[in-house]
Amino acid sequence: MKDVSDSGAVFDALGDATRRRVVAELSALGTASPTELAHRLPITRQAVSKHLVALADAGLVSSQRSGRAIVYRLTPEPFTDAVSWMTQVGAQWDDRLGALREHLGRRRRRRV
């Protein structure tokens, strides 16, 4: 698993609600051009293009020319790395909360 600092750009890119909607649309469509995405979103094609650049800079999408259009698709690896990191952090917190629960249970039993 990659270091969290490697995932910083991914979390920065996904911190924007519009970019998350672009990701959701690409996930549903498989591939799409900025024009196709703009028809599905309440923003202009130029705005979609700027969001796609931010997602590409984070490694979340890749592009390929298809005739005159450029089509984008999701790149799964950065998502997998981010999910792995969140799972690891979540497990650590589960362990800590479990230890705290145990500690508090012991304290309560001692008082009784």
C-alpha positions as a Markdown table, in Angstrom:
| # | Residue | x | y | z |
|---|---|---|---|---|
| 1 | Met | 0.0 | 0.0 | 0.0 |
| 2 | Lys | 1.2 | 3.5 | -0.8 |
| 3 | Asp | 2.0 | 6.2 | 1.8 |
| 4 | Val | -0.9 | 8.6 | 2.6 |
| 5 | Ser | 1.2 | 11.4 | 1.2 |
| 6 | Asp | 0.9 | 9.7 | -2.2 |
| 7 | Ser | -2.9 | 9.9 | -1.9 |
| 8 | Gly | -3.0 | 13.6 | -1.0 |
| 9 | Ala | -3.7 | 14.7 | -4.6 |
| 10 | Val | -6.5 | 12.1 | -4.8 |
| 11 | Phe | -8.2 | 13.4 | -1.6 |
| 12 | Asp | -7.7 | 17.0 | -2.8 |
| 13 | Ala | -9.3 | 16.2 | -6.1 |
| 14 | Leu | -12.2 | 14.3 | -4.6 |
| 15 | Gly | -12.7 | 17.0 | -2.0 |
| 16 | Asp | -14.7 | 18.9 | -4.6 |
| 17 | Ala | -18.4 | 17.9 | -5.0 |
| 18 | Thr | -18.5 | 18.7 | -8.7 |
| 19 | Arg | -15.4 | 16.5 | -9.3 |
| 20 | Arg | -17.1 | 13.7 | -7.4 |
| 21 | Arg | -20.1 | 14.1 | -9.7 |
| 22 | Val | -17.8 | 13.9 | -12.7 |
| 23 | Val | -16.3 | 10.7 | -11.3 |
| 24 | Ala | -19.8 | 9.3 | -10.7 |
| 25 | Glu | -20.8 | 10.0 | -14.3 |
| 26 | Leu | -17.6 | 8.5 | -15.7 |
| 27 | Ser | -18.2 | 5.5 | -13.5 |
| 28 | Ala | -21.7 | 5.1 | -15.0 |
| 29 | Leu | -20.6 | 5.7 | -18.6 |
| 30 | Gly | -17.3 | 4.0 | -18.7 |
| 31 | Thr | -15.8 | 6.7 | -21.1 |
| 32 | Ala | -17.1 | 10.2 | -22.0 |
| 33 | Ser | -16.0 | 13.4 | -23.6 |
| 34 | Pro | -16.2 | 16.7 | -21.7 |
| 35 | Thr | -19.2 | 17.6 | -24.0 |
| 36 | Glu | -21.0 | 14.4 | -23.0 |
| 37 | Leu | -20.4 | 15.0 | -19.4 |
| 38 | Ala | -21.5 | 18.6 | -19.6 |
| 39 | His | -24.9 | 17.4 | -21.0 |
| 40 | Arg | -25.3 | 15.3 | -17.9 |
| 41 | Leu | -24.1 | 18.0 | -15.4 |
| 42 | Pro | -25.3 | 21.5 | -14.5 |
| 43 | Ile | -22.0 | 23.0 | -15.6 |
| 44 | Thr | -20.4 | 24.1 | -18.9 |
| 45 | Arg | -18.1 | 22.0 | -21.0 |
| 46 | Gln | -15.3 | 24.3 | -20.1 |
| 47 | Ala | -15.9 | 23.8 | -16.4 |
| 48 | Val | -16.1 | 20.0 | -17.0 |
| 49 | Ser | -12.7 | 20.2 | -18.8 |
| 50 | Lys | -11.1 | 22.1 | -15.9 |
| 51 | His | -12.4 | 19.5 | -13.4 |
| 52 | Leu | -11.1 | 16.7 | -15.7 |
| 53 | Val | -7.7 | 18.3 | -15.7 |
| 54 | Ala | -7.7 | 18.3 | -11.9 |
| 55 | Leu | -8.8 | 14.7 | -11.8 |
| 56 | Ala | -6.1 | 13.8 | -14.4 |
| 57 | Asp | -3.4 | 15.6 | -12.4 |
| 58 | Ala | -4.4 | 13.4 | -9.4 |
| 59 | Gly | -4.2 | 10.3 | -11.6 |
| 60 | Leu | -7.9 | 9.6 | -11.3 |
| 61 | Val | -8.7 | 9.8 | -15.0 |
| 62 | Ser | -6.9 | 9.1 | -18.2 |
| 63 | Ser | -7.6 | 10.5 | -21.6 |
| 64 | Gln | -7.4 | 9.2 | -25.2 |
| 65 | Arg | -8.2 | 10.8 | -28.5 |
| 66 | Ser | -11.1 | 9.3 | -30.3 |
| 67 | Gly | -11.4 | 10.9 | -33.7 |
| 68 | Arg | -11.8 | 14.7 | -33.0 |
| 69 | Ala | -12.9 | 14.2 | -29.4 |
| 70 | Ile | -10.9 | 13.4 | -26.3 |
| 71 | Val | -12.6 | 10.8 | -24.1 |
| 72 | Tyr | -11.8 | 10.2 | -20.4 |
| 73 | Arg | -12.0 | 7.1 | -18.3 |
| 74 | Leu | -11.4 | 6.4 | -14.6 |
| 75 | Thr | -8.1 | 5.1 | -13.5 |
| 76 | Pro | -8.8 | 2.5 | -10.8 |
| 77 | Glu | -5.4 | 2.3 | -9.0 |
| 78 | Pro | -5.5 | 5.6 | -7.2 |
| 79 | Phe | -9.1 | 4.9 | -5.9 |
| 80 | Thr | -7.9 | 1.4 | -4.7 |
| 81 | Asp | -4.9 | 3.0 | -2.9 |
| 82 | Ala | -7.1 | 5.6 | -1.2 |
| 83 | Val | -9.7 | 3.0 | -0.2 |
| 84 | Ser | -6.9 | 0.8 | 1.2 |
| 85 | Trp | -5.5 | 3.7 | 3.2 |
| 86 | Met | -9.0 | 4.5 | 4.6 |
| 87 | Thr | -9.6 | 0.9 | 5.5 |
| 88 | Gln | -6.2 | 0.7 | 7.3 |
| 89 | Val | -6.9 | 3.9 | 9.3 |
| 90 | Gly | -10.5 | 2.7 | 10.0 |
| 91 | Ala | -9.1 | -0.6 | 11.4 |
| 92 | Gln | -6.7 | 1.3 | 13.6 |
| 93 | Trp | -9.5 | 3.4 | 15.0 |
| 94 | Asp | -11.6 | 0.4 | 15.5 |
| 95 | Asp | -8.8 | -1.2 | 17.6 |
| 96 | Arg | -8.3 | 2.0 | 19.6 |
| 97 | Leu | -12.0 | 2.4 | 20.3 |
| 98 | Gly | -12.2 | -1.3 | 21.3 |
| 99 | Ala | -9.3 | -0.8 | 23.7 |
| 100 | Leu | -11.0 | 2.3 | 25.2 |
| 101 | Arg | -14.3 | 0.4 | 25.5 |
| 102 | Glu | -12.5 | -2.4 | 27.4 |
| 103 | His | -10.7 | 0.1 | 29.7 |
| 104 | Leu | -14.0 | 1.9 | 30.5 |
| 105 | Gly | -15.6 | -1.5 | 31.2 |
| 106 | Arg | -12.8 | -2.4 | 33.6 |
| 107 | Arg | -13.2 | 1.0 | 35.4 |
| 108 | Arg | -16.9 | 0.5 | 35.8 |
| 109 | Arg | -16.5 | -3.0 | 37.2 |
| 110 | Arg | -14.0 | -1.7 | 39.7 |
| 111 | Arg | -16.4 | 0.9 | 41.0 |
| 112 | Val | -19.2 | -1.6 | 41.6 |
